[in-house]
Coordinates of C-alpha atoms in Angstrom, one line a residue:
Chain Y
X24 CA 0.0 0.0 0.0
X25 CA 1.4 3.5 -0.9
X26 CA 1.7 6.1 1.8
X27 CA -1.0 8.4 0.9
X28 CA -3.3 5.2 0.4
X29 CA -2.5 4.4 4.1
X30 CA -3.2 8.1 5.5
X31 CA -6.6 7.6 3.7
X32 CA -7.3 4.6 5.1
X33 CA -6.7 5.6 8.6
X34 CA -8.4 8.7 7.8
X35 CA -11.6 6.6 7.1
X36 CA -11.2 4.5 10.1
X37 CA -11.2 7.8 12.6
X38 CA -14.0 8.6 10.8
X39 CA -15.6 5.5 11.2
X40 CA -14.8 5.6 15.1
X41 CA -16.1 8.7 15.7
X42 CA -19.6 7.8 13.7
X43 CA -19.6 4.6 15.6
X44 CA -18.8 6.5 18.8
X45 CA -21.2 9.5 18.3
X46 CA -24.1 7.0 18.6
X47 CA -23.4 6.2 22.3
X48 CA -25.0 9.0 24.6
X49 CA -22.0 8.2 27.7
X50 CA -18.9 6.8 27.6
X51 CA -16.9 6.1 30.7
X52 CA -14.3 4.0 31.9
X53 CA -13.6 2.1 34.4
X54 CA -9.6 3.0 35.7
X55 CA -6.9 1.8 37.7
X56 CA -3.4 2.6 38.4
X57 CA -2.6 -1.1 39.6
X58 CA -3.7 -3.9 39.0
X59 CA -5.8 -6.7 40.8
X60 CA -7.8 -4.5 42.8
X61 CA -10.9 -5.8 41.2
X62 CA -11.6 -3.3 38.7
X63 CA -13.1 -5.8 36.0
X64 CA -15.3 -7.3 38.7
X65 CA -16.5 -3.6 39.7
X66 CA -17.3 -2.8 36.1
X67 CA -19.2 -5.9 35.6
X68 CA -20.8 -5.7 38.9
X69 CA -21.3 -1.3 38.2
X70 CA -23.0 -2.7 34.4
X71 CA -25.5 -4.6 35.4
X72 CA -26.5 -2.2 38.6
X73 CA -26.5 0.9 35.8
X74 CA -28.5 -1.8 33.2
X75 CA -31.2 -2.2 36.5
X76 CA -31.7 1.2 37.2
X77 CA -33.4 1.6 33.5
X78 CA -32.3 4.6 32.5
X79 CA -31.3 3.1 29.4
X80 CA -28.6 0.0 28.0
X81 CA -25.1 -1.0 28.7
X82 CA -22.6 -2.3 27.0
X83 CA -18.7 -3.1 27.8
X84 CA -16.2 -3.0 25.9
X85 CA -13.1 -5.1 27.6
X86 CA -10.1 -3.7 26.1
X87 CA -7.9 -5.5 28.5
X88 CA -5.5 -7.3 25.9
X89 CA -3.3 -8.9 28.6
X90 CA -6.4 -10.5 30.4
X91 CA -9.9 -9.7 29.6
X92 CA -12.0 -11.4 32.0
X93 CA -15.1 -9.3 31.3
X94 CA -17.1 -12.2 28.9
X95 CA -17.0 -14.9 31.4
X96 CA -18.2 -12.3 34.6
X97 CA -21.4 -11.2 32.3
X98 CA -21.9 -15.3 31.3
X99 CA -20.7 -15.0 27.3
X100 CA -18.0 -16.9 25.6
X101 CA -16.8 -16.6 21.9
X102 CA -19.5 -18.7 20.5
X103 CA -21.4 -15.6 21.0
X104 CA -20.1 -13.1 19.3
X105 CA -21.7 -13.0 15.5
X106 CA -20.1 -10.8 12.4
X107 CA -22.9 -9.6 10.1
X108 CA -22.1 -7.7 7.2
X109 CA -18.9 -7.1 8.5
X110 CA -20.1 -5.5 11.8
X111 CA -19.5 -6.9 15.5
X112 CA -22.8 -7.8 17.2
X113 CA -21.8 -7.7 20.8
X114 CA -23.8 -10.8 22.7
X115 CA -26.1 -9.7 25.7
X116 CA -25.0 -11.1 29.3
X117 CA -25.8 -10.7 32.6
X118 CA -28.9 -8.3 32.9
X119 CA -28.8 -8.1 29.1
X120 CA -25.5 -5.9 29.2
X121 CA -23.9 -6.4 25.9
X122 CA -20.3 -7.2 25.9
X123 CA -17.4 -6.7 23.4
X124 CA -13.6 -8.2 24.1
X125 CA -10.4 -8.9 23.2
X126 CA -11.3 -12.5 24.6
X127 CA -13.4 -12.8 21.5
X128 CA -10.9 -12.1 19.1
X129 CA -7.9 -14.5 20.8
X130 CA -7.6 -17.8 19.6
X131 CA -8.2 -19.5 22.6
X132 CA -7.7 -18.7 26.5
X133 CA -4.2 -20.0 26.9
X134 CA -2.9 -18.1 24.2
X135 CA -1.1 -15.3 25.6
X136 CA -1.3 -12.0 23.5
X137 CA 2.1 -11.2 23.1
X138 CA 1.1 -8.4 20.6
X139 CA 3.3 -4.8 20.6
X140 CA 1.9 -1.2 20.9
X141 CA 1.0 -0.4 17.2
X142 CA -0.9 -3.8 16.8
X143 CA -2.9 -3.2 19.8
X144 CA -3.7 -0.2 18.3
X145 CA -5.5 -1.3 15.2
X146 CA -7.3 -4.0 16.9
X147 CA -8.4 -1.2 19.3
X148 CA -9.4 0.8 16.2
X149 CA -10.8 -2.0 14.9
X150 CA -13.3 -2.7 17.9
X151 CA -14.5 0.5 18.8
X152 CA -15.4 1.0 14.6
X153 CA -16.9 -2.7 13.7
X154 CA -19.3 -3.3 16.7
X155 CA -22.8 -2.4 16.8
X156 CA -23.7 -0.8 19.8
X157 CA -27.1 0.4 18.7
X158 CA -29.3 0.8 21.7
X159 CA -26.6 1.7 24.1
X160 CA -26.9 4.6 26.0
X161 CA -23.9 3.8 28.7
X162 CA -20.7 2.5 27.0
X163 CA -18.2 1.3 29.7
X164 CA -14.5 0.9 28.9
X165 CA -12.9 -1.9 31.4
X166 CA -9.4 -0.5 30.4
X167 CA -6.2 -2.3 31.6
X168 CA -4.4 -1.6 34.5
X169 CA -1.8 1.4 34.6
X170 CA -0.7 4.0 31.7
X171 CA 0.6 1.9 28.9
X172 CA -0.4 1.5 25.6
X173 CA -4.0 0.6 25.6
X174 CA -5.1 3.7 28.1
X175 CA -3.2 5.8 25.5
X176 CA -4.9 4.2 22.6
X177 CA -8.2 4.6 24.5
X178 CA -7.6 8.2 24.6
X179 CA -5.7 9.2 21.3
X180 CA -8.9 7.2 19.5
X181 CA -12.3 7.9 21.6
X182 CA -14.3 10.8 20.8
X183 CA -17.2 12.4 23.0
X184 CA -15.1 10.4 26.0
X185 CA -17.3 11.5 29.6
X186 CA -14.6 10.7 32.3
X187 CA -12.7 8.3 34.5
X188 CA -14.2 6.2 37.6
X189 CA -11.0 5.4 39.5
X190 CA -10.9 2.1 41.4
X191 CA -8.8 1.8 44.4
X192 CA -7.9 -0.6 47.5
X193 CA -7.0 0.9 50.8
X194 CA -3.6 0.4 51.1
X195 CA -1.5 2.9 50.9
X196 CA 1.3 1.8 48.1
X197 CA -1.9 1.4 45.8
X198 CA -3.1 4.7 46.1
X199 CA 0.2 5.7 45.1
X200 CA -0.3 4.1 41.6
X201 CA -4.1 5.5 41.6
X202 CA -2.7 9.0 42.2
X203 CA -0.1 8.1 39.0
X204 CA -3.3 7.5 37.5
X205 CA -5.3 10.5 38.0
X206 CA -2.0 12.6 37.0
X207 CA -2.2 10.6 33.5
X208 CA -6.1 11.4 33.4
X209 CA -5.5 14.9 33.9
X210 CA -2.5 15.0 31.3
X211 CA -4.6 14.1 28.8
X212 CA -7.6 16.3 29.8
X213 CA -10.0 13.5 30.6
X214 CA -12.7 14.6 33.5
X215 CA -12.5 11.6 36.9
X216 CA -15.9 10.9 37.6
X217 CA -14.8 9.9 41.3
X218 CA -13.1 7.4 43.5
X219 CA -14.3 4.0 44.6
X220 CA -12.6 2.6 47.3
X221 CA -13.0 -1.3 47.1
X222 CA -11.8 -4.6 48.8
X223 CA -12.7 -2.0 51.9
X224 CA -12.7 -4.2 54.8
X225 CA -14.7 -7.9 55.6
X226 CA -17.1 -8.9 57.9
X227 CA -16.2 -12.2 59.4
X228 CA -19.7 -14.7 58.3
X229 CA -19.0 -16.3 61.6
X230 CA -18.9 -13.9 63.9
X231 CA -20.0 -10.8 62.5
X232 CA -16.2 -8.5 63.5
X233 CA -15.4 -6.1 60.9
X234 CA -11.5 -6.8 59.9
X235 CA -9.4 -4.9 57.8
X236 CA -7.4 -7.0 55.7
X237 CA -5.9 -4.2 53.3
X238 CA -4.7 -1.9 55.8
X239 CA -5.3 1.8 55.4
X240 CA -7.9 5.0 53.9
X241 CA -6.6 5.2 50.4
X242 CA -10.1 5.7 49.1
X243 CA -11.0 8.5 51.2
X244 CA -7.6 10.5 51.0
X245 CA -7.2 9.9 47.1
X246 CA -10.7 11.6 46.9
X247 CA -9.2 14.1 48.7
X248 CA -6.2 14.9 47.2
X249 CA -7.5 14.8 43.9
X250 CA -10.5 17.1 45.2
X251 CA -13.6 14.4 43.1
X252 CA -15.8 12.5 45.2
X253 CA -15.3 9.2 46.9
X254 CA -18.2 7.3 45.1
X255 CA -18.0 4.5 47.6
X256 CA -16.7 1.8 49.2
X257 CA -17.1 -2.0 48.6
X258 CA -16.5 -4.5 51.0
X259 CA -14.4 -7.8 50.4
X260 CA -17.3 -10.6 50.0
X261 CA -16.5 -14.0 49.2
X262 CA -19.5 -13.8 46.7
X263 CA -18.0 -11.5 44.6
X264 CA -15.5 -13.5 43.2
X265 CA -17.5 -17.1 43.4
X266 CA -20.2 -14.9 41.4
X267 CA -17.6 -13.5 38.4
X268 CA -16.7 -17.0 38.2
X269 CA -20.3 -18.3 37.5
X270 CA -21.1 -15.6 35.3
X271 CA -23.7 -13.2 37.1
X272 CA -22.5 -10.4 38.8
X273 CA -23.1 -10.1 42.5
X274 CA -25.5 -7.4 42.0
X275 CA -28.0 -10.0 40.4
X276 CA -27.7 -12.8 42.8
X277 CA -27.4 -11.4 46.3
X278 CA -29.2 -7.6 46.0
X279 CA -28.9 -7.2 49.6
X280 CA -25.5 -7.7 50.2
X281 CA -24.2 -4.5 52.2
X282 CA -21.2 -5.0 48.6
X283 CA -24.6 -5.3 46.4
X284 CA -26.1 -2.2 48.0
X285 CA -22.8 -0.2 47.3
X286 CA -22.5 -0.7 43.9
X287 CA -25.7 0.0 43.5
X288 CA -25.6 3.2 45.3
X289 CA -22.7 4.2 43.1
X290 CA -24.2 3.1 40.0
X291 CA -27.1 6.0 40.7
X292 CA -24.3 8.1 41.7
X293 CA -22.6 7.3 38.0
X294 CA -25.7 8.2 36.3
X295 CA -26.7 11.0 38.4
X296 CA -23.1 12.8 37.6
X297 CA -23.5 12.2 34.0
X298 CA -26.8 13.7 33.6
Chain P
X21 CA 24.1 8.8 14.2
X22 CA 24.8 6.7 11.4
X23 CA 23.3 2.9 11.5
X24 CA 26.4 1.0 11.9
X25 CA 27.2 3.5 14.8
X26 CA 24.1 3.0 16.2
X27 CA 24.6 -0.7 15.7
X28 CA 27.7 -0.9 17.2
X29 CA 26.4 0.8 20.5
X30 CA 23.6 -1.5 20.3
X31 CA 25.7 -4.5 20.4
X32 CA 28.4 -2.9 22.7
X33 CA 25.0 -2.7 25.2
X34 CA 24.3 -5.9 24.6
X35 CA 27.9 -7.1 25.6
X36 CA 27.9 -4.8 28.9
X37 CA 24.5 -6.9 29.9
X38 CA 25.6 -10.1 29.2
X39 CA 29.4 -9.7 31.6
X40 CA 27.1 -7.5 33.8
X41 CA 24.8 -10.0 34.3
X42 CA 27.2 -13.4 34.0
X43 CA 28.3 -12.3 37.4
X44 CA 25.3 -12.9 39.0
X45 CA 24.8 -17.0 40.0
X46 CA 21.0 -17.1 40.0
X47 CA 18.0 -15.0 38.2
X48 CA 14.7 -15.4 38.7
X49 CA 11.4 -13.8 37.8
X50 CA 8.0 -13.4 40.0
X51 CA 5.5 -13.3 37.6
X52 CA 1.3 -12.9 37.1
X53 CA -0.7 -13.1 34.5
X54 CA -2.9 -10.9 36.3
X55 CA -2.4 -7.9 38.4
X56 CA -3.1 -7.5 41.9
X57 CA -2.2 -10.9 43.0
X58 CA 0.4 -9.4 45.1
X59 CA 3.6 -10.0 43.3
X60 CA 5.4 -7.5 44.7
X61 CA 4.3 -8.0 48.3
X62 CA 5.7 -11.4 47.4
X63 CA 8.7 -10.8 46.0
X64 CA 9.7 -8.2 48.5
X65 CA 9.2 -10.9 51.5
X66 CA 10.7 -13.7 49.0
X67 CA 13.8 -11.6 48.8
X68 CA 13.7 -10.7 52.2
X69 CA 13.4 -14.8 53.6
X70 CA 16.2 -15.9 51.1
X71 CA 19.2 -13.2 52.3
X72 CA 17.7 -15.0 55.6
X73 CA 18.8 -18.1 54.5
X74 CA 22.5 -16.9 54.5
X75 CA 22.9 -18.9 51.0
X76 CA 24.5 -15.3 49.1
X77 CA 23.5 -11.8 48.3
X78 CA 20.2 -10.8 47.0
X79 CA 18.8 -8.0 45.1
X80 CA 15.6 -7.1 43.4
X81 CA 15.3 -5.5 39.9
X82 CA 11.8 -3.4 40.0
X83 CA 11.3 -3.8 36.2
X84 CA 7.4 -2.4 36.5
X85 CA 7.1 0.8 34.6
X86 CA 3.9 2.1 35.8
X87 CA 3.5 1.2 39.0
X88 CA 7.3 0.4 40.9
X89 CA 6.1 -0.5 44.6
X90 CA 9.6 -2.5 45.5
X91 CA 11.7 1.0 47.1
X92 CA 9.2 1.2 49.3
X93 CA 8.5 -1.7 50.5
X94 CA 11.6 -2.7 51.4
X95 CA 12.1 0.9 53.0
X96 CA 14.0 3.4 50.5
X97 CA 13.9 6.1 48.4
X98 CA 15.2 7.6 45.5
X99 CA 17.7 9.4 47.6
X100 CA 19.7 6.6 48.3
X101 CA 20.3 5.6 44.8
X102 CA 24.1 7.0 44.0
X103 CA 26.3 7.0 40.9
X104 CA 30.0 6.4 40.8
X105 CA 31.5 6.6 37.8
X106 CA 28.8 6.0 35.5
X107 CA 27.6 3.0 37.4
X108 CA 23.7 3.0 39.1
X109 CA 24.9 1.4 42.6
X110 CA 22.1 -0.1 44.6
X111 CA 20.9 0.9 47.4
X112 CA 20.4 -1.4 50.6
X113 CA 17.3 -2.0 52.0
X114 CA 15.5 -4.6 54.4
X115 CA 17.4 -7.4 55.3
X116 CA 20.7 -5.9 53.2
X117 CA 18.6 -6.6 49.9
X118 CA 20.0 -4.2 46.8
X119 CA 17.4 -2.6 45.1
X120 CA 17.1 -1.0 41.3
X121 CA 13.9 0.1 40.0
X122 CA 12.6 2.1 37.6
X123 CA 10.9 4.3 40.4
X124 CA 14.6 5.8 41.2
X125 CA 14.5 7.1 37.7
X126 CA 11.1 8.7 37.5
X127 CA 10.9 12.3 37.9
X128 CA 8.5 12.2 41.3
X129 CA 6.2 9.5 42.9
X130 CA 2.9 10.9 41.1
X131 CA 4.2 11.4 37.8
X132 CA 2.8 9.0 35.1
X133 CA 4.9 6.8 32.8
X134 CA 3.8 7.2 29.6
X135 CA 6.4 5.4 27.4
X136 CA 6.5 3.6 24.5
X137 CA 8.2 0.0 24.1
X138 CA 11.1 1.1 22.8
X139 CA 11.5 3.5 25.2
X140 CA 10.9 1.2 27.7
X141 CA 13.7 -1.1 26.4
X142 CA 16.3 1.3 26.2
X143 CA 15.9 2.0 29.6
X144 CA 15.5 -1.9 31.3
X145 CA 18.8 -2.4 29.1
X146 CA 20.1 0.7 30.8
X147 CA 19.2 -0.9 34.5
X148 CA 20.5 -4.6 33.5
X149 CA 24.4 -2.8 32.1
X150 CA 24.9 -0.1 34.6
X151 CA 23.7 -1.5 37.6
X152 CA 26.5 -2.8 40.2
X153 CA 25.4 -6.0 41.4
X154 CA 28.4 -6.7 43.3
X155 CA 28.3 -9.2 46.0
X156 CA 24.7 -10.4 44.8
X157 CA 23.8 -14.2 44.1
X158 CA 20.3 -14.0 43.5
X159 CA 18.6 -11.2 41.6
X160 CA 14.4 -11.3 41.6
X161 CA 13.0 -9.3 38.7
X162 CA 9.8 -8.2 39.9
X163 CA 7.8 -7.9 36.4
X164 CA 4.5 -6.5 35.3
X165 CA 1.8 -8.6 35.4
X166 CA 0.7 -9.6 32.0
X167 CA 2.4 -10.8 28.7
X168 CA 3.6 -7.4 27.4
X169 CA 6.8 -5.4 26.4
X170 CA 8.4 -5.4 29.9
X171 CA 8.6 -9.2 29.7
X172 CA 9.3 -9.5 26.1
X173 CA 12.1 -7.3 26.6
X174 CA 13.1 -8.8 30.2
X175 CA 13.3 -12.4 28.2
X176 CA 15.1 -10.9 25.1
X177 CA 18.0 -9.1 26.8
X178 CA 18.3 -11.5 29.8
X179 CA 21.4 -14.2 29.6
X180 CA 21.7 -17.2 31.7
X181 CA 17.9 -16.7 33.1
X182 CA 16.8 -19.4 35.7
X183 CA 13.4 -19.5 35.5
X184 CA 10.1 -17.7 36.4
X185 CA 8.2 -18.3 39.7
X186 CA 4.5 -17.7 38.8
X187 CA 2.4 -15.6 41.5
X188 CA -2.0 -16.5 41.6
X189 CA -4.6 -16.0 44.1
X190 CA -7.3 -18.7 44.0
X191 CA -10.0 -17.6 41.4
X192 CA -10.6 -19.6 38.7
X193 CA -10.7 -16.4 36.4
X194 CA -7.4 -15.4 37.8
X195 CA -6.0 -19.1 36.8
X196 CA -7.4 -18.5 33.7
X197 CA -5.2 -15.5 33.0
X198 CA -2.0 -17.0 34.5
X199 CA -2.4 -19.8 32.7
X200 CA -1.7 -17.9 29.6
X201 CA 1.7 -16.3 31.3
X202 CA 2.5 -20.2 32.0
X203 CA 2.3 -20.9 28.2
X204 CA 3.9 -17.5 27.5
X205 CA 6.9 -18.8 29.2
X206 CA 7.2 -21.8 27.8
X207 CA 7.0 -20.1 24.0
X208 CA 9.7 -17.9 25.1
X209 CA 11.7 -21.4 26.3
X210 CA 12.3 -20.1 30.0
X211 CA 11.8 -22.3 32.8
X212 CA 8.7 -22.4 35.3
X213 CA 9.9 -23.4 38.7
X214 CA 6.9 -23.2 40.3
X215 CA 3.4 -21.9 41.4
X216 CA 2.7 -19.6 44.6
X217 CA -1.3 -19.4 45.8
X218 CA -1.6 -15.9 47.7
X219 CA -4.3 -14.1 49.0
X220 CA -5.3 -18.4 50.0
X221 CA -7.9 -17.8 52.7
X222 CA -8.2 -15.2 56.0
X223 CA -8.0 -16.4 59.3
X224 CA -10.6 -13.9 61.4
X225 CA -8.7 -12.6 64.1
X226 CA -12.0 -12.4 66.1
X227 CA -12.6 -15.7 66.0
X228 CA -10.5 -17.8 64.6
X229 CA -12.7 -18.9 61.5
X230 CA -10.9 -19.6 58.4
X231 CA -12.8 -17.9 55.8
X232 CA -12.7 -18.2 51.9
X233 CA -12.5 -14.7 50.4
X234 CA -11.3 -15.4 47.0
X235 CA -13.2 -18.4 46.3
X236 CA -11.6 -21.2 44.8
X237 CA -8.4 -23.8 44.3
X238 CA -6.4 -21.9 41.1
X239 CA -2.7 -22.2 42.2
X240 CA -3.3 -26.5 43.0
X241 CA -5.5 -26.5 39.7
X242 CA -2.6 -24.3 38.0
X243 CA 0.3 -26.1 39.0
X244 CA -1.3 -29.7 38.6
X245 CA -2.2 -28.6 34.6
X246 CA 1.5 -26.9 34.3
X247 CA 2.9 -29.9 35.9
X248 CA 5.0 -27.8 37.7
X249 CA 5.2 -27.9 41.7
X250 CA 3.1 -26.0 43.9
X251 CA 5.7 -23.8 46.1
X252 CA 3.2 -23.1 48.7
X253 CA 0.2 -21.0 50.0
X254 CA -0.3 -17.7 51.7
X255 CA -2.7 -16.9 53.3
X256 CA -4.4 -13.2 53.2
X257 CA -3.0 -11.2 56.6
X258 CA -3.2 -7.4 56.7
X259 CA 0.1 -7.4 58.5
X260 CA 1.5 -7.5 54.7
X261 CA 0.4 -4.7 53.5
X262 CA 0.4 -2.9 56.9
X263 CA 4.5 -3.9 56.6
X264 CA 4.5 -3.2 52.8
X265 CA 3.6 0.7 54.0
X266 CA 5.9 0.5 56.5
X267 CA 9.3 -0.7 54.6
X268 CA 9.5 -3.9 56.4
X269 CA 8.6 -6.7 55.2
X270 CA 6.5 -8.7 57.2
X271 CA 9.0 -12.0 57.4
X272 CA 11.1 -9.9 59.0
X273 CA 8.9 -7.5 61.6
X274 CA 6.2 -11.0 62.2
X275 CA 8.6 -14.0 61.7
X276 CA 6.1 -16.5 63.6
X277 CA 2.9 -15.4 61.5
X278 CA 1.6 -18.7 59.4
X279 CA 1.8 -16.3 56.0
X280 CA 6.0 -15.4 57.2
X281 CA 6.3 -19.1 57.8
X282 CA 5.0 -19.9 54.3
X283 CA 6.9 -17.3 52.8
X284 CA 10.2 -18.7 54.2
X285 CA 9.2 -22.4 53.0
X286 CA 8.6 -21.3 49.8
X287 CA 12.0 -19.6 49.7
X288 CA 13.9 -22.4 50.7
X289 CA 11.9 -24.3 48.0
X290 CA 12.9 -21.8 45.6
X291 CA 16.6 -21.9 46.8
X292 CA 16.7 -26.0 46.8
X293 CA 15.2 -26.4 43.2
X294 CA 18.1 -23.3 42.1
X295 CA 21.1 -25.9 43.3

């Protein structure tokens, strides 16, 4: 292909993206500066509270390359996904949430994606300009951990883009990384949403004592210092993560939960903010 | 610069790694597929229980990019880092462990990394040549989690490598995602010695319970599909990241807690299956 035939094609893809995008009345995404504090099991978990509030549909797109987890929380697997007429139809999960991934687009789960910045890049472009989103008014972005590549992509390629939700454990080295985070948001002119802090304490099922486990306030002061709200806190349940395993988010299957009633609470609190 | 310059220097880099690098007896990588799992935590108290074990010299190589956590926990800053003659000379902390990471380098604590691959390389190739490892026998590359460039580039400028020692919590999704690191591994021809379950159940300290938080059985699953062995489990204690905050890692400040005494097991594992 000759370079000007190149710039034109990229050309047509932006446009493509921004058409695509345009059609989505909220985009946000869901943020962390480190990984493993439960981020993709928040957005699930946030997605299906936002889908039961019925202000409108949701859909995720899982850009996590590394390890997108998002498909099997929501219940979907790559059988799923259908191409017609060259468009992405993104499968409905968990509380009819409709869900695009990476995981869809891998050969199979044990193939690690050993794939380098520019590639990523494309098959970013790719997603966010091939899938049908129609009838989605909340778009969620479950974006890998950090500042690398993809979050860059995310932003160099995302038009009409509404603003981080940062997720955050208590401990104090993490919110170290969150704060990272938030400078990175800011860099790139991205509005936070707020601050959830979760895996924020856990009540004993036997006898009913609170205990910390990740020691510390990291929610609260990263609220603080970055002067957005804290949106909540999430305790650590044992049903959370037997629940992302079987494929319907906490939310669905124990709604009184004090971590149920949280996410719930910050789902309205999502909505409310973006109103 | 002309390309064969630039050639030349490549390869004159290349040279100072490998001699640099020959002088160290064992190298060894804690690794996740996932983030969060608490590698770090892990490696600092790894590192930590080994230079117990009065079998040599260790040192940790803090090779994550976007979020470096190691300085802390083992109690420095960048202040301590000095340079003699060109050569980055590592700071001692906890237990006489010598510490390089990428956090030394970064302009302050909240300032985001946004670099490229490239980038990225240039600089772990700068860490692996300049650094003055004297004195050191072991040397733990703590990695991102994840299949990306840091481990790409770890694995392609990294002589006489040991083996990875692979870091999960007990989620089957998490397996899922570490699984892929295990097969990443083994396309890149580097040993796996073994699998470490953390976060592996919470003893209340009310009452005495053991309580599941992450449900599951992922690092026996793991290691019995990877036929590799099982190192050990640890269970979840807020003493480690209460030490993590503090500098000290916790084998050292709570020696007789059951997640210190798996800690040291594990290292003497790792140590035995090294000779």
């Amino acid at each position: 292909m000759s370079y000007p035939d190149m710039m034109k094609q990229m050309a047509e893809r932006q446009k493509k993206i921004i058409e695509n995008m345009n059609k989505i009345k909220y985009k946000i995404s869901v943020f962390s500066g480190k990984g493993g504090v439960g981020k993709s099991v928040v957005t699930a978990n946030l997605a299906a509270a936002i889908a039961g509030l019925d202000q409108g549909g949701v859909g995720i797109l899982d850009s996590d390359f590394t390890g997108p987890s998002i498909p099997r929380m929501m219940g979907l697997d790559r059988s799923q996904l259908e191409v017609v007429g060259g468009r992405l139809i993104p499968p409905q999960g968990a509380a009819g949430v409709k869900v695009v991934s990476m995981a869809f687009l891998l050969p199979e789960e044990k193939t690690p994606v050993i794939w380098r910045g520019p590639i990523k890049k494309i098959a970013l472009e790719q997603l966010l300009s091939s899938s049908d989103w129609q009838g989605t008014d909340y778009l969620i972005f479950d974006l890998p951990p950090g500042t690398g590549d993809e979050a860059l992509n995310i932003m160099q390629v995302l038009p009409g883009f509404d603003g981080f939700i940062v997720v955050t454990v208590p401990t104090e080295i993490s919110r170290a990384s969150v704060s990272k985070s938030i400078g990175f948001a800011r860099k790139m002119h991205a509005k936070v949403l707020g601050v959830i802090e979760n895996m924020s304490g856990h009540v004993c099922p036997h006898c009913g004592n609170d205990n910390e486990i990740f020691v510390g306030n990291g929610g609260e002061l990263l609220a603080t210092e970055m002067k957005v709200p804290l949106l909540g806190k999430i305790p650590l349940d044992h049903r959370l993560s037997e629940t992302s395993d079987q494929g319907v988010p906490m939310v669905l299957k124990y709604p009184d939960a004090p971590a149920s009633k949280s996410l719930v609470d910050i789902a309205e609190r999502i909505v409310e903010s973006l109103k």
